[in-house]
Coordinates of C-alpha atoms in Angstrom, one line a residue:
M1 CA 7.7 -38.1 14.1
T2 CA 9.2 -38.9 10.7
E3 CA 11.4 -36.6 8.8
S4 CA 8.7 -36.2 6.1
T5 CA 6.5 -34.5 8.7
K6 CA 9.2 -32.0 9.7
L7 CA 10.4 -28.8 8.1
P8 CA 14.1 -28.3 7.3
S9 CA 14.2 -26.2 10.5
G10 CA 13.3 -29.3 12.5
K11 CA 9.9 -28.0 13.5
P12 CA 6.7 -30.0 12.8
R13 CA 4.7 -29.2 9.7
I14 CA 1.1 -28.0 9.8
E15 CA -0.6 -30.4 7.4
T16 CA -3.8 -28.5 7.2
I17 CA -5.7 -25.7 9.0
E18 CA -9.5 -25.2 8.6
M19 CA -11.6 -22.3 9.6
R20 CA -15.3 -23.2 9.6
G21 CA -18.3 -20.8 9.9
I22 CA -16.2 -18.0 11.3
T23 CA -18.4 -15.0 12.4
K24 CA -17.1 -11.8 13.9
R25 CA -19.2 -8.8 14.8
F26 CA -18.1 -5.3 15.6
P27 CA -20.5 -2.5 16.6
G28 CA -22.7 -1.7 13.6
V29 CA -20.9 -4.2 11.2
I30 CA -20.4 -7.9 10.6
A31 CA -16.8 -8.3 9.6
N32 CA -17.0 -12.0 8.9
D33 CA -20.2 -13.8 8.2
K34 CA -19.9 -17.7 8.5
A35 CA -16.7 -17.5 6.5
D36 CA -14.7 -20.7 5.6
F37 CA -11.1 -20.9 4.8
D38 CA -8.5 -23.8 4.7
I39 CA -4.8 -24.2 3.8
H40 CA -2.5 -27.1 3.4
A41 CA 1.2 -27.7 3.7
G42 CA 3.2 -26.9 0.6
E43 CA 0.9 -24.3 -0.9
V44 CA 0.3 -20.6 -1.3
H45 CA -3.3 -19.8 -0.7
A46 CA -4.2 -16.3 -1.7
L47 CA -7.0 -14.4 0.1
L48 CA -8.7 -11.7 -2.0
G49 CA -11.4 -9.1 -1.4
E50 CA -12.1 -5.4 -1.5
N51 CA -11.1 -3.2 1.4
G52 CA -13.5 -4.0 4.2
A53 CA -14.3 -7.5 2.8
G54 CA -13.1 -9.1 6.0
K55 CA -9.7 -10.5 5.0
S56 CA -7.6 -8.9 7.8
T57 CA -10.2 -9.7 10.4
L58 CA -10.3 -13.4 9.4
M59 CA -6.5 -13.6 9.6
K60 CA -6.3 -11.8 12.9
I61 CA -8.7 -14.4 14.3
L62 CA -6.4 -17.1 13.0
Y63 CA -3.4 -15.3 14.7
G64 CA -5.3 -14.9 18.0
M65 CA -5.6 -11.1 17.8
Y66 CA -9.4 -11.3 17.7
H67 CA -11.8 -14.0 19.0
P68 CA -14.6 -15.3 16.8
D69 CA -18.2 -14.9 17.9
E70 CA -19.1 -18.2 16.1
G71 CA -17.2 -20.9 14.3
E72 CA -14.2 -23.2 14.9
I73 CA -10.6 -23.7 13.9
L74 CA -9.2 -27.1 13.2
L75 CA -5.4 -27.9 13.2
N76 CA -4.7 -31.2 11.4
G77 CA -8.3 -32.2 11.9
K78 CA -8.5 -31.4 15.6
P79 CA -10.3 -28.3 17.1
V80 CA -8.0 -25.7 18.7
T81 CA -8.5 -22.6 20.7
I82 CA -6.4 -19.6 19.7
A83 CA -6.9 -17.0 22.5
S84 CA -3.8 -14.9 21.8
P85 CA -0.9 -14.4 19.3
N86 CA 1.2 -16.4 21.8
D87 CA -1.1 -19.4 21.3
S88 CA -0.8 -19.1 17.5
I89 CA 3.0 -18.9 17.7
N90 CA 3.0 -22.0 19.9
L91 CA 0.9 -23.8 17.3
G92 CA 3.3 -22.9 14.5
I93 CA 1.4 -19.9 13.0
G94 CA 3.3 -16.7 12.2
M95 CA 2.1 -13.4 10.7
I96 CA 4.1 -10.8 8.7
H97 CA 2.2 -7.6 9.2
Q98 CA 2.1 -4.9 6.5
H99 CA 3.6 -2.5 8.9
F100 CA 6.7 -4.2 10.4
M101 CA 6.9 -4.8 14.1
L102 CA 10.7 -4.1 14.5
V103 CA 12.7 -1.8 16.7
P104 CA 14.9 0.3 14.4
T105 CA 17.6 1.0 17.0
L106 CA 18.3 -2.7 17.6
T107 CA 20.2 -5.2 15.5
V108 CA 18.7 -8.0 13.5
A109 CA 19.7 -10.5 16.2
E110 CA 18.3 -8.3 19.0
N111 CA 15.0 -8.0 17.2
V112 CA 14.7 -11.7 16.7
A113 CA 15.6 -12.5 20.3
L114 CA 13.3 -9.8 21.7
G115 CA 10.7 -11.3 24.0
L116 CA 12.2 -14.7 24.0
P117 CA 13.9 -16.4 27.0
S118 CA 17.7 -16.6 26.8
S119 CA 19.3 -20.1 26.8
R120 CA 21.7 -18.7 29.4
G121 CA 19.2 -17.4 31.9
A122 CA 20.0 -13.8 32.9
L123 CA 22.8 -13.6 30.4
T124 CA 22.1 -12.8 26.7
D125 CA 22.8 -15.5 24.1
L126 CA 22.9 -13.2 21.0
D127 CA 25.8 -15.3 19.6
R128 CA 23.6 -18.4 19.5
V129 CA 20.7 -16.3 18.1
S130 CA 23.0 -15.0 15.3
K131 CA 24.2 -18.5 14.5
R132 CA 20.6 -19.7 14.1
I133 CA 19.7 -16.7 12.0
V134 CA 22.6 -17.5 9.6
E135 CA 21.4 -21.1 9.4
L136 CA 17.8 -20.1 8.6
A137 CA 19.0 -17.5 6.1
G138 CA 21.0 -20.2 4.3
I139 CA 18.0 -22.7 4.2
Y140 CA 15.5 -20.2 2.9
G141 CA 17.7 -17.8 0.8
L142 CA 17.3 -14.9 3.2
K143 CA 20.4 -12.7 2.8
I144 CA 20.7 -10.8 6.1
D145 CA 23.5 -9.7 8.5
P146 CA 22.5 -10.5 12.2
S147 CA 24.7 -7.7 13.4
A148 CA 23.1 -5.0 11.2
Y149 CA 20.9 -2.4 12.7
V150 CA 17.4 -2.4 11.4
W151 CA 17.4 1.3 10.6
Q152 CA 20.3 0.6 8.2
L153 CA 18.2 -1.9 6.2
S154 CA 16.1 -1.4 3.1
V155 CA 12.3 -2.1 3.3
G156 CA 12.9 -5.5 1.6
Q157 CA 15.6 -6.5 4.0
Q158 CA 13.4 -5.5 7.0
Q159 CA 10.7 -7.8 5.7
R160 CA 13.3 -10.6 5.6
V161 CA 14.0 -9.9 9.3
E162 CA 10.2 -10.3 10.0
I163 CA 10.2 -13.6 8.1
I164 CA 13.3 -14.8 10.1
K165 CA 11.6 -13.8 13.3
A166 CA 8.7 -16.0 12.5
L167 CA 10.8 -18.9 11.3
Y168 CA 13.0 -18.6 14.4
R169 CA 9.9 -19.1 16.5
G170 CA 9.0 -22.2 14.6
A171 CA 6.3 -20.9 12.2
A172 CA 5.1 -23.7 9.9
L173 CA 2.3 -21.5 8.5
L174 CA 3.0 -17.8 7.6
I175 CA 0.3 -15.2 7.0
L176 CA 1.7 -12.5 4.7
D177 CA -0.6 -9.4 4.8
E178 CA 0.1 -7.1 1.8
P179 CA 3.8 -8.1 1.8
T180 CA 4.5 -6.4 -1.5
A181 CA 2.8 -3.1 -0.9
V182 CA 6.0 -1.2 -0.1
L183 CA 8.5 -3.3 -2.1
T184 CA 10.2 -2.4 -5.4
P185 CA 9.7 -4.8 -8.3
Q186 CA 13.1 -6.3 -7.7
E187 CA 12.3 -6.9 -4.0
V188 CA 9.0 -8.5 -5.0
D189 CA 10.9 -10.9 -7.2
E190 CA 13.3 -11.8 -4.4
L191 CA 10.4 -12.3 -2.0
F192 CA 8.7 -14.7 -4.4
V193 CA 11.9 -16.7 -4.7
I194 CA 11.9 -17.0 -0.9
M195 CA 8.2 -18.0 -0.8
R196 CA 8.7 -20.7 -3.4
Q197 CA 11.5 -22.2 -1.4
M198 CA 9.4 -22.2 1.7
V199 CA 6.6 -23.9 0.0
K200 CA 9.0 -26.5 -1.5
D201 CA 10.2 -27.2 2.0
G202 CA 6.7 -27.8 3.3
H203 CA 5.5 -24.5 4.7
A204 CA 1.9 -23.2 4.2
L205 CA 1.6 -19.6 3.1
I206 CA -1.4 -17.3 3.2
F207 CA -0.9 -14.4 0.8
I208 CA -3.2 -11.3 1.1
S209 CA -2.8 -8.9 -1.8
H210 CA -4.7 -6.5 -4.1
K211 CA -2.2 -7.0 -6.9
L212 CA -3.9 -9.6 -9.1
H213 CA -0.9 -10.2 -11.4
E214 CA 1.2 -11.2 -8.3
V215 CA -1.6 -13.4 -6.9
V216 CA -1.8 -15.3 -10.3
E217 CA 2.0 -15.6 -10.4
I218 CA 2.6 -17.0 -6.9
S219 CA -0.5 -18.7 -5.6
N220 CA -1.8 -22.3 -5.9
R221 CA -5.4 -21.5 -4.8
I222 CA -7.4 -18.4 -4.4
T223 CA -10.3 -17.6 -2.0
V224 CA -12.4 -14.5 -2.5
L225 CA -14.3 -12.7 0.3
R226 CA -17.1 -10.2 -0.3
D227 CA -19.0 -8.4 2.5
G228 CA -17.5 -10.8 5.1
R229 CA -18.6 -14.0 3.3
R230 CA -16.6 -16.5 1.3
I231 CA -17.7 -16.2 -2.3
G232 CA -15.7 -19.2 -3.4
T233 CA -12.3 -20.9 -3.8
R234 CA -10.6 -21.7 -7.1
L235 CA -7.4 -23.2 -8.4
T236 CA -5.2 -20.4 -9.7
S237 CA -4.6 -22.3 -12.9
E238 CA -8.3 -22.3 -13.6
T239 CA -8.9 -18.5 -13.4
T240 CA -7.7 -15.2 -14.9
K241 CA -7.1 -11.7 -13.5
Q242 CA -10.3 -10.4 -15.2
D243 CA -12.3 -13.2 -13.6
L244 CA -10.9 -12.5 -10.2
A245 CA -11.5 -8.8 -10.5
N246 CA -15.2 -9.3 -11.5
W247 CA -15.6 -11.9 -8.8
M248 CA -14.2 -9.7 -6.0
V249 CA -16.3 -6.7 -6.9
G250 CA -19.4 -8.4 -8.2
R251 CA -19.5 -6.6 -11.5
E252 CA -17.4 -6.1 -14.7
I253 CA -14.2 -4.3 -14.0
G254 CA -12.3 -2.5 -16.8
F255 CA -8.5 -2.7 -16.6
A256 CA -8.0 -0.2 -19.4
P257 CA -9.7 3.1 -18.5
D258 CA -11.3 5.2 -21.2
R259 CA -8.8 8.1 -21.5
G260 CA -10.6 9.8 -24.5
K261 CA -9.2 12.7 -26.5
V262 CA -8.4 15.9 -24.7
E263 CA -7.0 19.1 -26.0
I264 CA -3.7 19.9 -24.3
G265 CA -3.4 23.5 -23.2
E266 CA -0.8 25.8 -21.7
A267 CA 1.7 24.9 -18.9
R268 CA -0.1 25.2 -15.6
L269 CA 2.8 23.9 -13.4
K270 CA 6.4 24.4 -14.3
L271 CA 9.7 23.5 -12.5
E272 CA 13.0 25.1 -13.6
K273 CA 16.2 23.4 -12.5
V274 CA 14.8 22.6 -9.0
E275 CA 17.1 21.1 -6.3
C276 CA 16.4 20.2 -2.7
G277 CA 17.7 17.9 0.0
S278 CA 16.3 14.6 1.3
D279 CA 15.6 13.4 4.8
R280 CA 18.8 11.4 4.6
G281 CA 21.0 14.5 4.2
T282 CA 21.7 13.6 0.5
P283 CA 20.4 15.5 -2.6
G284 CA 16.7 14.8 -3.1
L285 CA 16.2 16.5 -6.5
R286 CA 19.0 17.5 -8.8
G287 CA 18.2 20.1 -11.5
V288 CA 14.7 18.9 -12.2
S289 CA 13.0 20.8 -15.1
I290 CA 9.5 19.6 -16.1
E291 CA 6.1 21.1 -16.9
V292 CA 2.5 19.8 -16.6
R293 CA 0.0 21.3 -19.1
S294 CA -3.7 21.9 -18.9
G295 CA -5.7 18.7 -19.8
E296 CA -2.8 16.3 -19.5
I297 CA -1.6 13.7 -16.9
L298 CA 2.2 13.7 -16.6
G299 CA 3.3 10.4 -15.0
I300 CA 6.3 10.4 -12.8
A301 CA 7.9 6.9 -12.8
G302 CA 10.7 5.5 -10.8
V303 CA 11.8 3.0 -8.2
S304 CA 10.9 4.1 -4.6
G305 CA 13.3 6.5 -3.1
N306 CA 14.5 8.2 -6.2
G307 CA 13.1 11.7 -5.5
Q308 CA 9.4 11.2 -5.8
R309 CA 8.5 12.3 -2.3
E310 CA 10.9 15.3 -2.5
L311 CA 9.3 16.3 -5.8
A312 CA 5.8 16.4 -4.4
E313 CA 6.9 18.2 -1.2
A314 CA 9.0 20.8 -3.1
I315 CA 6.0 21.7 -5.2
T316 CA 3.5 21.9 -2.4
G317 CA 5.7 23.9 0.0
L318 CA 6.5 21.1 2.4
R319 CA 10.2 20.9 1.5
K320 CA 12.6 23.8 1.0
V321 CA 13.8 24.3 -2.6
T322 CA 17.5 25.2 -2.4
T323 CA 18.0 26.0 -6.1
G324 CA 15.6 26.6 -9.0
R325 CA 12.0 27.9 -9.3
V326 CA 8.5 26.5 -9.2
F327 CA 5.7 28.2 -11.1
L328 CA 1.9 27.8 -10.9
E329 CA 0.1 29.4 -13.8
G330 CA 3.1 31.7 -14.3
K331 CA 3.3 32.8 -10.7
D332 CA 6.5 32.0 -8.8
I333 CA 5.5 29.9 -5.8
T334 CA 9.0 28.7 -4.8
N335 CA 9.1 28.1 -1.1
F336 CA 5.6 29.5 -0.5
A337 CA 3.9 28.3 2.6
P338 CA 1.6 25.2 2.0
G339 CA -1.5 27.3 2.9
D340 CA -0.6 30.0 0.4
I341 CA -0.1 27.4 -2.3
T342 CA -3.5 25.9 -1.4
E343 CA -5.1 29.3 -1.9
L344 CA -3.8 29.3 -5.5
N345 CA -5.9 26.2 -6.3
L346 CA -3.2 23.5 -6.2
S347 CA -4.6 20.3 -4.8
Y348 CA -2.4 17.6 -3.2
I349 CA -3.3 13.9 -2.7
P350 CA -0.3 12.9 -0.5
E351 CA 1.5 9.5 -0.5
E352 CA 0.9 9.0 3.3
R353 CA -2.9 9.6 3.4
M354 CA -3.3 8.9 7.1
R355 CA -0.2 11.0 8.1
D356 CA -0.4 13.9 5.6
G357 CA -3.9 13.8 4.2
M358 CA -6.2 13.3 7.1
I359 CA -6.5 13.9 10.9
K360 CA -7.5 10.4 12.0
D361 CA -9.3 11.6 15.2
F362 CA -11.4 14.1 13.2
T363 CA -14.8 13.1 11.7
I364 CA -15.4 12.7 8.0
A365 CA -17.2 16.1 7.9
E366 CA -14.3 17.8 9.6
N367 CA -11.7 16.2 7.3
M368 CA -13.8 17.3 4.3
I369 CA -13.2 21.0 5.1
L370 CA -9.6 20.9 6.3
R371 CA -8.5 23.1 3.4
E372 CA -11.4 25.6 3.6
H373 CA -12.5 25.6 7.3
H374 CA -11.6 29.3 7.7
K375 CA -13.7 30.4 4.7
M376 CA -17.4 31.1 4.0
P377 CA -19.7 29.3 4.2
Y378 CA -18.0 26.9 6.6
S379 CA -16.9 29.7 9.0
R380 CA -18.5 33.0 10.0
M381 CA -16.9 35.5 12.3
G382 CA -14.6 32.9 13.7
F383 CA -17.3 30.3 14.4
L384 CA -17.9 27.1 12.4
N385 CA -21.2 26.9 10.5
L386 CA -22.1 23.3 11.4
S387 CA -25.2 23.1 9.1
D388 CA -23.2 24.1 6.0
I389 CA -20.4 21.7 7.0
S390 CA -22.8 18.9 7.4
K391 CA -24.5 19.6 4.1
H392 CA -21.2 19.8 2.3
A393 CA -20.0 16.5 3.8
D394 CA -23.2 14.7 2.9
E395 CA -23.0 15.9 -0.7
L396 CA -19.4 14.7 -1.1
I397 CA -20.1 11.3 0.7
A398 CA -22.9 10.7 -1.8
K399 CA -21.0 12.0 -4.9
F400 CA -17.8 10.1 -4.2
H401 CA -19.5 6.9 -2.9
V402 CA -17.8 7.0 0.5
K403 CA -18.8 3.9 2.6
T404 CA -19.2 5.3 6.1
P405 CA -21.9 4.8 8.8
S406 CA -22.2 8.7 9.0
R407 CA -20.4 11.9 8.4
E408 CA -19.6 11.9 12.2
T409 CA -17.5 8.7 11.9
H410 CA -13.9 9.2 12.7
A411 CA -11.5 8.9 9.8
K412 CA -9.4 6.2 11.6
N413 CA -12.4 3.9 11.4
L414 CA -12.6 3.9 7.6
S415 CA -11.0 1.4 5.2
G416 CA -8.0 2.5 3.1
G417 CA -10.1 2.9 0.0
N418 CA -12.7 5.1 1.7
I419 CA -10.1 7.2 3.4
Q420 CA -8.6 7.9 -0.1
K421 CA -12.1 8.7 -1.4
V422 CA -12.4 11.4 1.4
V423 CA -9.1 12.9 0.4
L424 CA -10.1 12.9 -3.2
A425 CA -13.5 14.4 -2.5
R426 CA -11.9 17.2 -0.5
E427 CA -9.1 18.0 -3.0
I428 CA -11.3 17.7 -6.2
S429 CA -14.3 19.6 -4.8
R430 CA -12.0 22.7 -4.5
N431 CA -12.1 23.0 -8.4
P432 CA -8.3 22.9 -8.6
R433 CA -6.2 24.2 -11.5
A434 CA -3.5 21.6 -10.9
I435 CA -3.4 18.3 -8.9
I436 CA -0.4 16.5 -7.4
A437 CA -1.4 12.9 -6.9
A438 CA 1.2 10.8 -5.1
Q439 CA 0.7 7.1 -5.0
P440 CA -3.1 7.6 -5.2
T441 CA -4.0 3.9 -5.4
R442 CA -1.3 2.3 -3.2
G443 CA -2.8 -0.4 -1.0
L444 CA -6.3 0.0 -2.5
D445 CA -8.4 -2.9 -3.8
I446 CA -9.4 -3.3 -7.5
G447 CA -12.7 -1.5 -7.2
A448 CA -11.3 1.5 -5.3
T449 CA -8.3 1.7 -7.7
E450 CA -10.7 1.8 -10.7
Y451 CA -12.7 4.6 -9.0
V452 CA -9.6 6.8 -8.1
R453 CA -8.2 6.5 -11.6
E454 CA -11.5 7.5 -13.2
Q455 CA -11.7 10.6 -11.0
L456 CA -8.2 11.7 -12.2
L457 CA -9.3 11.2 -15.8
I458 CA -12.4 13.2 -15.2
E459 CA -10.3 16.1 -13.9
R460 CA -8.0 15.7 -17.0
R461 CA -11.1 16.1 -19.2
K462 CA -12.0 19.3 -17.3
G463 CA -8.6 20.7 -18.3
V464 CA -6.9 20.3 -15.0
A465 CA -3.1 19.7 -15.0
V466 CA -2.4 16.4 -13.2
M467 CA 1.0 15.2 -12.0
L468 CA 0.7 11.4 -11.2
I469 CA 3.5 10.1 -9.1
S470 CA 3.3 6.3 -9.0
E471 CA 5.5 3.2 -8.6
D472 CA 2.9 1.1 -10.5
L473 CA 4.1 1.0 -14.1
D474 CA 0.7 -0.4 -15.3
E475 CA -1.0 2.7 -13.7
I476 CA 1.5 5.1 -15.3
L477 CA 1.1 3.6 -18.7
A478 CA -2.7 3.4 -18.4
L479 CA -3.3 7.1 -17.4
S480 CA -0.4 9.2 -18.5
D481 CA -0.1 11.4 -21.7
R482 CA 3.7 11.8 -21.1
I483 CA 6.0 10.0 -18.6
A484 CA 9.0 11.5 -16.8
V485 CA 11.4 8.9 -15.2
L486 CA 13.2 9.9 -12.0
Y487 CA 16.5 8.2 -11.1
E488 CA 18.5 9.4 -8.1
G489 CA 16.7 12.8 -8.1
Q490 CA 17.3 13.5 -11.8
V491 CA 14.9 13.3 -14.8
M492 CA 16.3 10.6 -17.0
D493 CA 13.9 11.3 -19.9
I494 CA 10.4 12.4 -20.6
V495 CA 8.7 10.0 -23.0
P496 CA 5.4 10.4 -24.9
R497 CA 2.9 7.6 -23.9
S498 CA 2.9 6.4 -27.5
E499 CA 6.6 5.7 -27.3
A500 CA 6.7 4.2 -23.8
T501 CA 7.1 0.5 -23.1
P502 CA 7.7 -1.3 -19.8
E503 CA 11.1 -2.3 -21.1
R504 CA 12.2 1.3 -22.0
L505 CA 10.8 2.7 -18.8
G506 CA 12.5 -0.1 -16.8
L507 CA 15.9 0.7 -18.2
L508 CA 15.4 4.4 -17.4
M509 CA 14.3 3.6 -13.9
A510 CA 17.6 1.7 -13.5
G511 CA 19.5 4.7 -14.6
V512 CA 20.2 3.4 -18.2
H513 CA 19.3 5.2 -21.4
P514 CA 18.0 2.6 -23.9
E515 CA 20.2 3.9 -26.7
V516 CA 23.2 3.5 -24.4
S517 CA 22.3 -0.1 -23.5
S518 CA 21.9 -1.3 -27.0

């Protein structure tokens, strides 16, 4: 084997992989329908599609987690059978999952060595593992300390550990499933530097993402799936974000929602010098004073970890306020129980929708009444009224376009976009006076994102006070009337939408006042 067919790590390159006519059926659904996909060494091939389009299923087949019902996989022109992830790893295929597969209490070196035989038999060889990690880190620009414990690392650093794990095992092709979903903008930039170096060195990278601007920036080719079928493949240089959005959804998608003119009313939600702790034992909020008025969307911008979660939880009664007051329509609700706050018509769309917004083993119908299950007409004399619950669920499923086999489907079996629609349906159908929407479109495809944003604008037009907490600056700028920027638990500034620019907000998010920096 010549040097040109090897990677800098010494492992053989994968020149090309082809997936031909891949079909995968699950009970009641065809996830992949004669889908084709191919990738070559030295390229980033992006895989796009709405939630439920079949992207993850296709990649899990390539990684050996699922077996296709029909079709074949060719490696460098020769058919191969991938019966398990172990087979894919042996063939040089690695996968970086959206939710990292790391043990927090172990070091980086221990995580990398986990499951691999030691070169010293019964004795550990962590010194050799650490040395190899340092070598790989140097080759690919991955700054990581082999002796650091995973729990001490940022999300971006943990992702680097996952990449090193795959490279250590000889991955020539890497599948990156939503790799930027939990990263800050700075960490995304660092990841792209690493990806470009890997491509330059001959790796093949499959990039799954809903963020079209990132897809256009980093990929060489783009394949779009819709309803399990491959719609087509294009060179990135020959397409635009608008083309891709329309192509994915099958209709015209509007990137700039129609906000319209709304009369701003009185303050519905008000915080006065609110302080609370964080899960890390450090201050979460420090003297936060803001208000959200009827008929407006107040955007809360900031890099992840600067108090956004603490803000939402302090308002909704999930986190103890140590200093300051929270008012809802003039009523002091500081440290009220979450159920009591719900009764006052405050709706909450939580950041972790599967953890805090749903009960995954409950049906859609049951999740639709979580807030109101104890009230008429859903409950009479301590017994659930199943007919009214079913009628309510069917109405919301139709109104909010939830794609589900039935109202009896368990929440855990829905796609991310449809789970969010269920949460939205439940919270909005309560006719709230104020809404806290935390990261409402995170991880959603372009069609679901458009839908969620439109629902928030509809509530704004009804006169509801909406607090939108988002790390997506484009979303903040598109929806907000005013924008408050959080940095280390403090409000840096509150900027009218007409005066807000990405540059100004970016400086505030970094803790710098624009007038000070000039």
